[in-house]
Coordinates of N, CA and C and ligand atoms in Angstrom, one line a residue:
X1 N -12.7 -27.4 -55.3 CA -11.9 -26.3 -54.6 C -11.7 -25.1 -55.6
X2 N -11.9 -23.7 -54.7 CA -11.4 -22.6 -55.5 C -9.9 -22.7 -56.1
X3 N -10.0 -21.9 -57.0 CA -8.3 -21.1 -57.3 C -8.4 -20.2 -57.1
X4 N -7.1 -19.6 -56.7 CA -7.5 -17.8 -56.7 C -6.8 -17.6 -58.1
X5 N -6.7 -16.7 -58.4 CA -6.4 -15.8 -59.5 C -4.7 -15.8 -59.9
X6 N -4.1 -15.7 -58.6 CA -2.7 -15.9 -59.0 C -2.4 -17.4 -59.6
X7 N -2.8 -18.1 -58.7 CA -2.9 -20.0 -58.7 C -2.9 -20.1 -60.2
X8 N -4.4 -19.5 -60.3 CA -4.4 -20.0 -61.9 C -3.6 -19.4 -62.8
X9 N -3.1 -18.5 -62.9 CA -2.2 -17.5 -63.8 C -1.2 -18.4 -63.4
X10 N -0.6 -18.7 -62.9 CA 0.8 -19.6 -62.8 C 0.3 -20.7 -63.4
X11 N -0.9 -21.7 -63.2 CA -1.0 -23.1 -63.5 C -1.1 -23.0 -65.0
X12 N -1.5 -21.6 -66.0 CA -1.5 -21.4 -67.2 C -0.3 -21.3 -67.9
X13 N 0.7 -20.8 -66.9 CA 2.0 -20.2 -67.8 C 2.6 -21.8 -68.4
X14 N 3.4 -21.7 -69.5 CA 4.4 -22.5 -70.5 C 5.5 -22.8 -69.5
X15 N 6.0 -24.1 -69.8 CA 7.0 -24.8 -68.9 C 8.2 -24.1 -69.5
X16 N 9.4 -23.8 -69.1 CA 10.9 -22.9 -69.6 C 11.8 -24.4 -69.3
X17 N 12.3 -25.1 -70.0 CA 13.0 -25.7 -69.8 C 14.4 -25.3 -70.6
X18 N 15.7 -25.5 -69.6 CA 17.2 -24.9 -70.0 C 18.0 -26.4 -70.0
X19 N 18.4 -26.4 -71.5 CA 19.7 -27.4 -71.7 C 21.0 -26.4 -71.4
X20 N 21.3 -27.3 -70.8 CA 22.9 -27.2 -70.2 C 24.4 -28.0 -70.7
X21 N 25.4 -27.8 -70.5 CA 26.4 -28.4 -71.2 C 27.5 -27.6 -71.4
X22 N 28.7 -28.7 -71.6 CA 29.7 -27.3 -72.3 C 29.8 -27.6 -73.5
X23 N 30.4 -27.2 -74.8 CA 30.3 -27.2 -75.8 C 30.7 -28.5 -76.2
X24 N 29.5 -28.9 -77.3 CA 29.8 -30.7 -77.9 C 28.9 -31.1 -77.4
X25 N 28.6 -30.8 -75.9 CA 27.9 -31.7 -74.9 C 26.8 -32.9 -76.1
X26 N 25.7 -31.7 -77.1 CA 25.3 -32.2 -77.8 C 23.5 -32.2 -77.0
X27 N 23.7 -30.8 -76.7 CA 22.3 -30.1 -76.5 C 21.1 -29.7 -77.6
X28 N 21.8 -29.0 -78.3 CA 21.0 -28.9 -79.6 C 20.2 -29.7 -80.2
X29 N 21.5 -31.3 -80.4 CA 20.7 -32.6 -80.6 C 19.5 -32.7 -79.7
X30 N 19.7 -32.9 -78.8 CA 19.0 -33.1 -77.8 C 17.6 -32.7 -77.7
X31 N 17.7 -30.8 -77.5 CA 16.5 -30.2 -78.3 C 15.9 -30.4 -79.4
X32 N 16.3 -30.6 -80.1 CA 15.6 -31.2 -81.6 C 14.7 -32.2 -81.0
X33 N 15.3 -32.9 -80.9 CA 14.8 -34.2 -80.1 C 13.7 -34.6 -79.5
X34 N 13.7 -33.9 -78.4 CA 12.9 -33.4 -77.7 C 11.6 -32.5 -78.2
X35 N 12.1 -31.2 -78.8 CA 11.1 -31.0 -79.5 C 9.9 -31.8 -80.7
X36 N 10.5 -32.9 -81.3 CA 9.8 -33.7 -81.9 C 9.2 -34.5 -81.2
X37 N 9.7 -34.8 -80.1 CA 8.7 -35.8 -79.1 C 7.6 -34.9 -78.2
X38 N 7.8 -33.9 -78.6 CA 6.6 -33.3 -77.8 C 5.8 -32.7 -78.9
X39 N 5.9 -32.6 -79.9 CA 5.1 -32.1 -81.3 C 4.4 -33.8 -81.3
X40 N 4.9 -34.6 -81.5 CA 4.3 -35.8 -82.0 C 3.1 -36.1 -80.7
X41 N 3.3 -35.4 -79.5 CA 2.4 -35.3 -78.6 C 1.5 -33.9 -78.0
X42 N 1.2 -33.4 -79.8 CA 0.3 -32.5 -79.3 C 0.9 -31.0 -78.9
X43 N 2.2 -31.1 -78.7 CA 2.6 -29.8 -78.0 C 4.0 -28.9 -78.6
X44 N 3.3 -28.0 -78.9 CA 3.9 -27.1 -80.0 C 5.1 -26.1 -79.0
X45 N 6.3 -26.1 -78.6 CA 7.3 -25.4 -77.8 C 8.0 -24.2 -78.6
X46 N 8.5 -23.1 -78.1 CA 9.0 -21.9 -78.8 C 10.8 -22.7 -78.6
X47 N 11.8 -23.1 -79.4 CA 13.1 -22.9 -78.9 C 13.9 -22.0 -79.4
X48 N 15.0 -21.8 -78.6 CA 15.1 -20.5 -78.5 C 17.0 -20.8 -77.8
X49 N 18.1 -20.2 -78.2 CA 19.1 -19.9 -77.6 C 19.7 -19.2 -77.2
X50 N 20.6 -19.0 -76.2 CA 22.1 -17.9 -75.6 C 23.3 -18.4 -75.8
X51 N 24.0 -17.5 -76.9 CA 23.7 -16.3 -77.2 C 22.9 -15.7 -78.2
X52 N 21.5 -15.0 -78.5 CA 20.7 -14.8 -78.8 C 21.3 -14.0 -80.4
X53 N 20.7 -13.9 -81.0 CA 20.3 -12.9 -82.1 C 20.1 -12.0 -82.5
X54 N 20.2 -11.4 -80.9 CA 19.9 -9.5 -81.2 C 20.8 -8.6 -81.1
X55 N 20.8 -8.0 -81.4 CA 22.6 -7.0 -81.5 C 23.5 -7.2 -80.3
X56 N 22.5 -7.2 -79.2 CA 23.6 -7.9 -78.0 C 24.1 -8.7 -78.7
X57 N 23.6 -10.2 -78.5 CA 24.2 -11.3 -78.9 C 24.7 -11.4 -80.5
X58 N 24.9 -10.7 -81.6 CA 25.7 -10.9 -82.4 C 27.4 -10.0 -81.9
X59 N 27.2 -9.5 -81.3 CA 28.2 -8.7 -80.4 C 29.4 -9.7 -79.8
X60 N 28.3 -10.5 -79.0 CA 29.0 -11.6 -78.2 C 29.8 -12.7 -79.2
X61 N 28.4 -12.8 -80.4 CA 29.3 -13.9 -81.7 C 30.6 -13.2 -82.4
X62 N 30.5 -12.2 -82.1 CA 31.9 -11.3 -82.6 C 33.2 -11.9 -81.8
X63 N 32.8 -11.2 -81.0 CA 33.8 -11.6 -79.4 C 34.3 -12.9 -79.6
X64 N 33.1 -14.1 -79.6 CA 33.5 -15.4 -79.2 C 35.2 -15.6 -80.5
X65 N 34.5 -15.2 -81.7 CA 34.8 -15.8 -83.1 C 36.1 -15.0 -83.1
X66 N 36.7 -14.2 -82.2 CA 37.5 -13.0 -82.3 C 38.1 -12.0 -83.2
X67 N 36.6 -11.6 -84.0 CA 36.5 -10.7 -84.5 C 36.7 -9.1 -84.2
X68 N 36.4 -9.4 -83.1 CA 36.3 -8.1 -82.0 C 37.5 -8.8 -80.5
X69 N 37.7 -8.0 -80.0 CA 39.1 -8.7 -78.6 C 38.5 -7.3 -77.4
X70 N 37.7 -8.3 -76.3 CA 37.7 -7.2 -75.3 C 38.0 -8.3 -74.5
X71 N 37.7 -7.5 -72.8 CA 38.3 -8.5 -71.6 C 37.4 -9.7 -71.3
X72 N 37.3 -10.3 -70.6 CA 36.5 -11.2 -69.7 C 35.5 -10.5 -68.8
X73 N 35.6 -9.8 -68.3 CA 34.8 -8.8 -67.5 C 33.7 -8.4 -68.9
X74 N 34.6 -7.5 -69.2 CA 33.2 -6.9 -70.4 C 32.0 -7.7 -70.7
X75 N 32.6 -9.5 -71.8 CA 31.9 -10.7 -72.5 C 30.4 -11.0 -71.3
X76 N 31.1 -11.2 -70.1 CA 29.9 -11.5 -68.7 C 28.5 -10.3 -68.8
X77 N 29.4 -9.0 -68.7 CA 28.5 -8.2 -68.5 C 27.4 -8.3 -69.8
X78 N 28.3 -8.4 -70.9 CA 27.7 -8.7 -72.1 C 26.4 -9.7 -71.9
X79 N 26.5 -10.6 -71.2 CA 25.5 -12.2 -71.8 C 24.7 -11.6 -70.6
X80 N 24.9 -11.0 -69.4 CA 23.6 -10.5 -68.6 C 22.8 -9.5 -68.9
X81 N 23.2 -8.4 -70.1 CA 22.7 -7.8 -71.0 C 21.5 -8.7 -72.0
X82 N 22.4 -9.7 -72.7 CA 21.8 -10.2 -73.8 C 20.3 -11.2 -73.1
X83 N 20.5 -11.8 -71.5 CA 19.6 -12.5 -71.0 C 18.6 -11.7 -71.1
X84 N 18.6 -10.7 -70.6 CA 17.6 -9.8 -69.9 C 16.9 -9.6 -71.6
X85 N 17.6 -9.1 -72.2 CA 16.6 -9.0 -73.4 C 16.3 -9.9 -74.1
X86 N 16.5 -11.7 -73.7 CA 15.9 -12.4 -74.2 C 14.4 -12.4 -73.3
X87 N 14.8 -12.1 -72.3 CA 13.6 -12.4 -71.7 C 12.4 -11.5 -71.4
X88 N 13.0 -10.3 -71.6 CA 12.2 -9.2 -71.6 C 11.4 -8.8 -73.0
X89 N 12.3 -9.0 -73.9 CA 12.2 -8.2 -75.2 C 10.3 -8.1 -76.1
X90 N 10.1 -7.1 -76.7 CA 8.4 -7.1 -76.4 C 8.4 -7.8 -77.9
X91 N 9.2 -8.1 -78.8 CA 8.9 -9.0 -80.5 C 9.0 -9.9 -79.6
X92 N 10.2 -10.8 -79.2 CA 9.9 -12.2 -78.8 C 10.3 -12.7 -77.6
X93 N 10.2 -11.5 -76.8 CA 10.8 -12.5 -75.4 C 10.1 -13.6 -74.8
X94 N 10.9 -14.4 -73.9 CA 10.9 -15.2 -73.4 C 9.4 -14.9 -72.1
X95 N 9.7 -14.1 -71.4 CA 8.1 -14.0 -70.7 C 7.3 -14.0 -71.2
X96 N 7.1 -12.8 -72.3 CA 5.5 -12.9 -73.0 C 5.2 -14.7 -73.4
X97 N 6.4 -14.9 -73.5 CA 5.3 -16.4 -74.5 C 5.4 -17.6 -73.2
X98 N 5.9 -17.5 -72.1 CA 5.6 -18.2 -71.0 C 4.5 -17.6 -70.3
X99 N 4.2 -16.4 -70.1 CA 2.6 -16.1 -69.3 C 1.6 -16.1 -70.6
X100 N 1.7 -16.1 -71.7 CA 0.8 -16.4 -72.9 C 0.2 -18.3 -72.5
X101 N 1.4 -18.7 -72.0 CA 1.0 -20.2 -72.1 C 1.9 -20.9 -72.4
X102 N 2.7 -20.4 -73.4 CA 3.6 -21.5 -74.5 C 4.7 -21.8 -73.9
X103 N 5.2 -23.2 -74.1 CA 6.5 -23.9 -73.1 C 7.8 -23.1 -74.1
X104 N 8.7 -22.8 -73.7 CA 9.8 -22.7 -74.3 C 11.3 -23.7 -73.9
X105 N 12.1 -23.8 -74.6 CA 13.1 -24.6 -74.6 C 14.2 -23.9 -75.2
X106 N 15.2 -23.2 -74.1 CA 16.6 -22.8 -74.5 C 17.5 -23.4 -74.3
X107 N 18.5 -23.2 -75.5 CA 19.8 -23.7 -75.3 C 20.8 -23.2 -75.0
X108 N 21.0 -22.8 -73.1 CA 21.6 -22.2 -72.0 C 21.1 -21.0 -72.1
X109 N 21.1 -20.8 -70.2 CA 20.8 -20.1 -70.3 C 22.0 -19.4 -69.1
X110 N 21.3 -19.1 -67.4 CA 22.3 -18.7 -66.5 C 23.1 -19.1 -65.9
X111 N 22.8 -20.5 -66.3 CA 24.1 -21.6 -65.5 C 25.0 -21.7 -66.4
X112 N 24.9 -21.6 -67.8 CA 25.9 -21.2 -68.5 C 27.1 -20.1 -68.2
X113 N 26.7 -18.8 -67.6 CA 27.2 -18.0 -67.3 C 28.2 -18.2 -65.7
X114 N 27.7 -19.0 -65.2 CA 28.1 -19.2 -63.7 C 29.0 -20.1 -64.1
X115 N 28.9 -21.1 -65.0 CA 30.2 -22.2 -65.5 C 31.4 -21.4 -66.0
X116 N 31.0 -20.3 -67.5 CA 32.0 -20.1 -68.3 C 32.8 -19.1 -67.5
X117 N 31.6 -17.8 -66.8 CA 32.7 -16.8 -66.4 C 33.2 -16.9 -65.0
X118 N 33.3 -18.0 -64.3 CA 33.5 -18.5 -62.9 C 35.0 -19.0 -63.2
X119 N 35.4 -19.0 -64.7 CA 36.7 -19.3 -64.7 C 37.9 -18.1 -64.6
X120 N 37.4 -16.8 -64.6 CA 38.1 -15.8 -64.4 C 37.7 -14.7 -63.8
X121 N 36.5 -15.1 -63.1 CA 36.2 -14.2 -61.7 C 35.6 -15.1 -61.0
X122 N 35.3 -14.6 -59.7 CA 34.3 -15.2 -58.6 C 33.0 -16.0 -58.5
X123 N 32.3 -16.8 -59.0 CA 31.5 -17.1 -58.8 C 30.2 -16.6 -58.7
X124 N 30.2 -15.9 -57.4 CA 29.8 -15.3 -56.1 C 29.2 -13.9 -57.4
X125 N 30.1 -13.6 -57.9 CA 29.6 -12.1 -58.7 C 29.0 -12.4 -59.9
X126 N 29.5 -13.4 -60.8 CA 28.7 -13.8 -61.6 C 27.4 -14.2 -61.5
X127 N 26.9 -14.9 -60.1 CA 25.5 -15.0 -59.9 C 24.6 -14.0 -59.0
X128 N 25.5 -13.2 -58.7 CA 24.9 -11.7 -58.4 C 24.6 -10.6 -59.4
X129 N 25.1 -10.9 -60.7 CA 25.2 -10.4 -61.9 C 24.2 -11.1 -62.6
X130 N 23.5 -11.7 -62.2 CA 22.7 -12.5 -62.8 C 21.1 -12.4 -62.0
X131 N 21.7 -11.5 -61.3 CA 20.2 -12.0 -60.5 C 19.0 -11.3 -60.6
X132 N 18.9 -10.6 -61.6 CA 17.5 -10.1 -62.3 C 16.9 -11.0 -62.9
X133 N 17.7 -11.8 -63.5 CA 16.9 -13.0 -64.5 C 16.8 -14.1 -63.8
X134 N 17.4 -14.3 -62.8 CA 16.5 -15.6 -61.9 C 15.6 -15.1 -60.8
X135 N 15.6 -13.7 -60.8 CA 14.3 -13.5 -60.3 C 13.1 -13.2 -60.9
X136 N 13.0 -13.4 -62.1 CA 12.4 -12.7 -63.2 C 11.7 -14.0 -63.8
X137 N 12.8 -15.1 -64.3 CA 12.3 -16.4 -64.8 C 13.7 -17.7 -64.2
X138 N 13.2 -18.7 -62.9 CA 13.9 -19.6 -63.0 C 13.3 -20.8 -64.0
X139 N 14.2 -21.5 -64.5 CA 13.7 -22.6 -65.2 C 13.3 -23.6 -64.9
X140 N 11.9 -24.2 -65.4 CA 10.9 -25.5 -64.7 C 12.2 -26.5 -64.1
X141 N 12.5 -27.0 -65.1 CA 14.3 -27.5 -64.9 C 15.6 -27.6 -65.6
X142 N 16.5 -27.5 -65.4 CA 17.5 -27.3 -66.0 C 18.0 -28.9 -66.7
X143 N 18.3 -29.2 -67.5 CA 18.6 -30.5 -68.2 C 20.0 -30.2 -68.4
X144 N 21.1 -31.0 -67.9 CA 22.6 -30.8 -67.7 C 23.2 -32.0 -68.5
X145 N 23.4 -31.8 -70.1 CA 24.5 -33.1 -71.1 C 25.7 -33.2 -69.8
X146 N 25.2 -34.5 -69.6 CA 27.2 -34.5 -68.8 C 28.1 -35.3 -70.2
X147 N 29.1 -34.7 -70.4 CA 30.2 -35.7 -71.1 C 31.3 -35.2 -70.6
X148 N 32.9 -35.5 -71.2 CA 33.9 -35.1 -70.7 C 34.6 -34.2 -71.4
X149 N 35.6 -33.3 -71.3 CA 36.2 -32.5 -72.2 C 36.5 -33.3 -73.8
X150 N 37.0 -34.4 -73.3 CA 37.4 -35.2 -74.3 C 36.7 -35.4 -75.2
X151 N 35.2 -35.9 -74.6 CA 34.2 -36.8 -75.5 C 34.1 -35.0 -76.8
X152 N 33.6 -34.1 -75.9 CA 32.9 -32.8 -76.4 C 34.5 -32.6 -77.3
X153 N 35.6 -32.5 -77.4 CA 36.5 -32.1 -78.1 C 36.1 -32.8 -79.7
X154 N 36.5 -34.7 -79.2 CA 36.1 -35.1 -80.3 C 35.1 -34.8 -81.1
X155 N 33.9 -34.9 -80.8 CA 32.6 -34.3 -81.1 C 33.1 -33.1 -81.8
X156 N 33.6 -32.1 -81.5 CA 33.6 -30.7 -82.2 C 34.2 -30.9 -83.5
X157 N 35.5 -31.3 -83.0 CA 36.8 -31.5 -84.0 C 36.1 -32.1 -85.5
X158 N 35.0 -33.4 -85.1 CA 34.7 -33.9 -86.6 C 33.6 -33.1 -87.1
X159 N 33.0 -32.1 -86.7 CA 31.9 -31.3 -87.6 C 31.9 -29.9 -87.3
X160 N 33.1 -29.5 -87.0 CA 33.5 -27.6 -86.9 C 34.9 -27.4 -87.5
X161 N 34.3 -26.3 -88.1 CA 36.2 -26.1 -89.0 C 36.6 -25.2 -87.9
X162 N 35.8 -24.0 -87.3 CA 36.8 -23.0 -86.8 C 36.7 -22.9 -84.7
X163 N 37.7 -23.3 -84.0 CA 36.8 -23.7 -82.2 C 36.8 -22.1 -82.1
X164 N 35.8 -21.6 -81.5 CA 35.6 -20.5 -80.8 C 36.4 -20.7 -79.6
X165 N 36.4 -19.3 -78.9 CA 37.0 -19.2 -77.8 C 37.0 -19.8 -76.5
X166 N 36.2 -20.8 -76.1 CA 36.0 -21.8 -74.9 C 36.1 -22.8 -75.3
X167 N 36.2 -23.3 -76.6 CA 36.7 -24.9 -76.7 C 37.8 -25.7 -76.8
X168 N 39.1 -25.0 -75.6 CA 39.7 -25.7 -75.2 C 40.0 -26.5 -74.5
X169 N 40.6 -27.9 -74.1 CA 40.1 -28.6 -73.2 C 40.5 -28.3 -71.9
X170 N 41.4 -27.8 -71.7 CA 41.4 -27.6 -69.8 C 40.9 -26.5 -69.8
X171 N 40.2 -25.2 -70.6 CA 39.2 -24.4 -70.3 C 37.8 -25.4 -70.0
X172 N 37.6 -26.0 -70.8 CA 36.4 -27.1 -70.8 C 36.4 -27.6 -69.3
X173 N 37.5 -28.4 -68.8 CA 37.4 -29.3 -67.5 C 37.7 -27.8 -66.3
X174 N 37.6 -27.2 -66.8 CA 37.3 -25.9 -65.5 C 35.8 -25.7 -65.6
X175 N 35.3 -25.3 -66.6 CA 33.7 -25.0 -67.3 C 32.5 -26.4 -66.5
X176 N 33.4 -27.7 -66.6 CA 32.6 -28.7 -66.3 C 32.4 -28.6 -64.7
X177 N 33.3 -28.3 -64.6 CA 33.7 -28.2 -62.5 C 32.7 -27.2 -62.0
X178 N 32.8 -26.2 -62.7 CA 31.8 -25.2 -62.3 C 30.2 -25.4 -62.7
X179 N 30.1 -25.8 -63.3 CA 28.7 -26.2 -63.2 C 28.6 -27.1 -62.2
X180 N 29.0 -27.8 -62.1 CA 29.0 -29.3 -60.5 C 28.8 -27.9 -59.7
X181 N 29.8 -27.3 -59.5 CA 29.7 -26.4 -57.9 C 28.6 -25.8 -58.2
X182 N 28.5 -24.9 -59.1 CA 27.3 -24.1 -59.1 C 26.0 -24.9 -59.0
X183 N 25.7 -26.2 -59.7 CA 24.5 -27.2 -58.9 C 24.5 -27.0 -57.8
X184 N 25.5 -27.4 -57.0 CA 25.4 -27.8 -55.5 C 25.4 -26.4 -54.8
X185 N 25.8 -25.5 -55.5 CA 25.4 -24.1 -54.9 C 23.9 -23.7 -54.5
X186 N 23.3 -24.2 -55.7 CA 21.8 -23.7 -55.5 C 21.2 -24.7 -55.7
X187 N 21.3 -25.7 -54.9 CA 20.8 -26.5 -55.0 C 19.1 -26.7 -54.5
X188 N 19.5 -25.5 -53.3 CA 18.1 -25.6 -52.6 C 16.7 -25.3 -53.5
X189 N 17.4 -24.2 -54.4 CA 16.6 -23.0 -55.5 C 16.5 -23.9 -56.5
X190 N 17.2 -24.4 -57.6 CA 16.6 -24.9 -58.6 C 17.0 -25.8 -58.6
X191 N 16.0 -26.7 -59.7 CA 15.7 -28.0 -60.3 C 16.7 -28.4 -61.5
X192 N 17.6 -29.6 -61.1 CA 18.3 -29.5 -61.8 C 18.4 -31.4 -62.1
X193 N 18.5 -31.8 -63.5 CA 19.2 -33.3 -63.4 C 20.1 -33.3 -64.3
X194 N 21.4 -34.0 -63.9 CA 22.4 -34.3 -64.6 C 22.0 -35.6 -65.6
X195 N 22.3 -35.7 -66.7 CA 22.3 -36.8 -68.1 C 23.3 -37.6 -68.2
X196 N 23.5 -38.5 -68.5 CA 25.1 -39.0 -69.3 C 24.9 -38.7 -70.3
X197 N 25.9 -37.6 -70.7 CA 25.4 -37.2 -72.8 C 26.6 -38.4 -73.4
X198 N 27.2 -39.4 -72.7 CA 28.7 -40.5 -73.5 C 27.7 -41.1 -74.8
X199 N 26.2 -41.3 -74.2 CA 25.7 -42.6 -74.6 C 25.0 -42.2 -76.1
X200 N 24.4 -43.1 -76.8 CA 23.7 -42.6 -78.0 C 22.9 -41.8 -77.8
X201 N 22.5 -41.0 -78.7 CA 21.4 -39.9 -78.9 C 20.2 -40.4 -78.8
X202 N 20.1 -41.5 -79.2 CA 18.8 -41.8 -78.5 C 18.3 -42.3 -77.3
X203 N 19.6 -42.9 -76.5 CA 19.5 -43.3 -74.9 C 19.2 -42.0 -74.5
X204 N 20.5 -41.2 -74.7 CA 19.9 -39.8 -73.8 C 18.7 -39.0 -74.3
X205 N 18.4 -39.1 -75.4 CA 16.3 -38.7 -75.5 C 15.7 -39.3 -74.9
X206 N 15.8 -40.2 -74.6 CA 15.1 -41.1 -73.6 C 14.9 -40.7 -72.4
X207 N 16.0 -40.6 -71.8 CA 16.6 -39.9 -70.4 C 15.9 -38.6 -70.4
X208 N 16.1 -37.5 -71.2 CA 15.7 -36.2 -71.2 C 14.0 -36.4 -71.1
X209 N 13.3 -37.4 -71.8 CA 12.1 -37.6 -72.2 C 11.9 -37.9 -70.6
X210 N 12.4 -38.9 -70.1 CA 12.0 -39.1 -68.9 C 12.0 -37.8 -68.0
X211 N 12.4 -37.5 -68.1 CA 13.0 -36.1 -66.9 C 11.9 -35.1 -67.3
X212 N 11.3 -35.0 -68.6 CA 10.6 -33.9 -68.2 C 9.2 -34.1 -69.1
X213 N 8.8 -35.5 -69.2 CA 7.5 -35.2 -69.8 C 6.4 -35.0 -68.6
X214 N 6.6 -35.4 -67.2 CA 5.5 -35.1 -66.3 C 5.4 -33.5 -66.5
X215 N 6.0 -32.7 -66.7 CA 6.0 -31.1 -66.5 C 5.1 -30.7 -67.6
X216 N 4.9 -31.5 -68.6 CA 4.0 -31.2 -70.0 C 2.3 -32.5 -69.5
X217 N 2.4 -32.8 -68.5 CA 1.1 -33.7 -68.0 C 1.4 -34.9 -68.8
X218 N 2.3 -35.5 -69.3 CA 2.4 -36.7 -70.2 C 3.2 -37.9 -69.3
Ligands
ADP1 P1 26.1 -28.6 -78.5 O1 24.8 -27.9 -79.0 O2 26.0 -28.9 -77.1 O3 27.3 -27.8 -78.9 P2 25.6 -30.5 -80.6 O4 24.2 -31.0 -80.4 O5 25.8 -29.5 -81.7 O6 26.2 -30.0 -79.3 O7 26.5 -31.8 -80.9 C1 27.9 -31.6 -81.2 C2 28.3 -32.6 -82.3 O8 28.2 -33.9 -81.7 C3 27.3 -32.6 -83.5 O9 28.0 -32.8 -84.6 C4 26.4 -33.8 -83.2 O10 25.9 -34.4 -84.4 C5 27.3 -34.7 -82.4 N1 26.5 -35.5 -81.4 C6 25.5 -35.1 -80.7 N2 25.1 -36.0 -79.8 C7 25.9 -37.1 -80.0 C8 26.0 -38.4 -79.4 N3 25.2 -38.8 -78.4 N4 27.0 -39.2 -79.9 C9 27.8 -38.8 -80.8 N5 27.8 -37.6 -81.4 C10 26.8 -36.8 -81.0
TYD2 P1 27.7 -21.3 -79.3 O1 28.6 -21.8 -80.4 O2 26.6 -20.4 -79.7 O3 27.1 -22.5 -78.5 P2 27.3 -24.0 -78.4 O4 28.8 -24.2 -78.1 O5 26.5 -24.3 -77.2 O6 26.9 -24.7 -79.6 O7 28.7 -20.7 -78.3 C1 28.3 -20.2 -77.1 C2 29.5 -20.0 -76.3 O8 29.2 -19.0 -75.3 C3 29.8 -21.2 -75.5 O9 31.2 -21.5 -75.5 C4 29.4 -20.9 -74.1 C5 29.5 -19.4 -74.0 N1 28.7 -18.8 -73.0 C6 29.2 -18.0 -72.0 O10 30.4 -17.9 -71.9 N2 28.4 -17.4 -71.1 C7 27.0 -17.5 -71.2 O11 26.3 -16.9 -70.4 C8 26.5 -18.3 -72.3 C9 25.0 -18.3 -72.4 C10 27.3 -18.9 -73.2

């Protein structure tokens, strides 16, 4: 059978896979992880995080670290700023190296945004504020650490001297709710599977391995 030309330019592009979580969850781990299990199988991934490293996003590490003090409003507008130029940007964004071919792997991306800033505005606007970049690039699928505010507190508390500004825990058990809603919001549109992140790091590599080595043909 033919391809046409679009067909194939899609079946070429790099898989975007987005870990999810709220802070602790223990994504990063995860990623590592992950990325080693797909090196040891041949396949070389770009990872990559939000909030990013480019003046946007050291902006935002100001903010978080409260070096700098602006509103809630502003920080949102900020991270839909900082997406767009992860994904746009012509040194290293995120498209060029997915229609190049190459899979990428971030650590959060827009569901992050629909969790954190859904705790002091609408929902509804935060994913309307977002909607250049899910039209732009949705993710193959979203990988979601579930743990509890609790588990992620502990977790922080033994290997962070200083909590940035969302690692409180009834900010956290608002953050966690909102990702649930916002799954089931879009549920029709994206690909999403929830983890148990309680369990060892290596049960949940397991889990994550499961969930997304068919996307890499493995
Ligand atoms: P995140 O990137 O989601 O903030 P990290 O991967 O940095 O989370 O994990 C937070 C902390 O918890 C780290 O110190 C990490 O070593 C630890 N950690 C990660 N996964 C687990 C796990 N399954 N069990 C116990 N501790 C973990
Ligand atoms: P950081 O320490 O970089 O990440 P992590 O906790 O995952 O190790 O902190 C990023 C913080 O920014 C985290 O609390 C979540 C928050 N955040 C938002 O509020 N909105 C967003 O759109 C993103 C991507 C992150």
């Amino acid at each position: 059978m033919q391809t046409t030309a679009s067909e194939k330019k899609k079946s070429d592009r790099g898989n975007f896979i987005a870990f999810e979580g709220i802070d602790g969850s223990g994504k990063s781990t995860q990623i590592e992880l992950l990325n080693v299990r797909l090196k040891q199988n041949g396949i070389h991934c770009y990872t990559t995080k939000e909030p990013t490293d480019s003046p946007i996003g050291s902006l935002i590490h100001q903010i978080l670290t409260g070096r700098i003090r602006t509103d809630n409003r502003v920080i949102a507008g900020l991270f839909v700023a900082d997406r767009l130029d992860h994904l746009l940007n012509e040194v290293d964004g995120i498209m060029a190296k997915i229609e190049g071919g190459t899979s990428v792997i971030t650590d959060r991306y827009y569901f992050s945004s629909y969790a954190y800033h859904s705790v002091d505005m609408p929902m509804e606007w935060v994913i309307k504020a977002n909607e250049q970049s899910s039209a732009i690039l949705k993710p193959t699928i979203t990988v979601f650490i579930d743990v509890t505010p609790e588990t992620a507190i502990e977790r922080i508390a033994k290997n962070r001297f200083h909590k940035e500004l969302f690692e409180k825990k009834s900010r956290l058990t608002l953050v966690r709710e909102n990702y649930m809603k916002a799954f089931r919001l879009l549920e029709k549109e994206e690909k999403v599977i929830i983890i148990d992140g309680s369990r060892s790091q290596e049960e949940i590599a397991d889990s994550v391995w499961e969930a997304v080595k068919g996307y890499f043909g493995l």
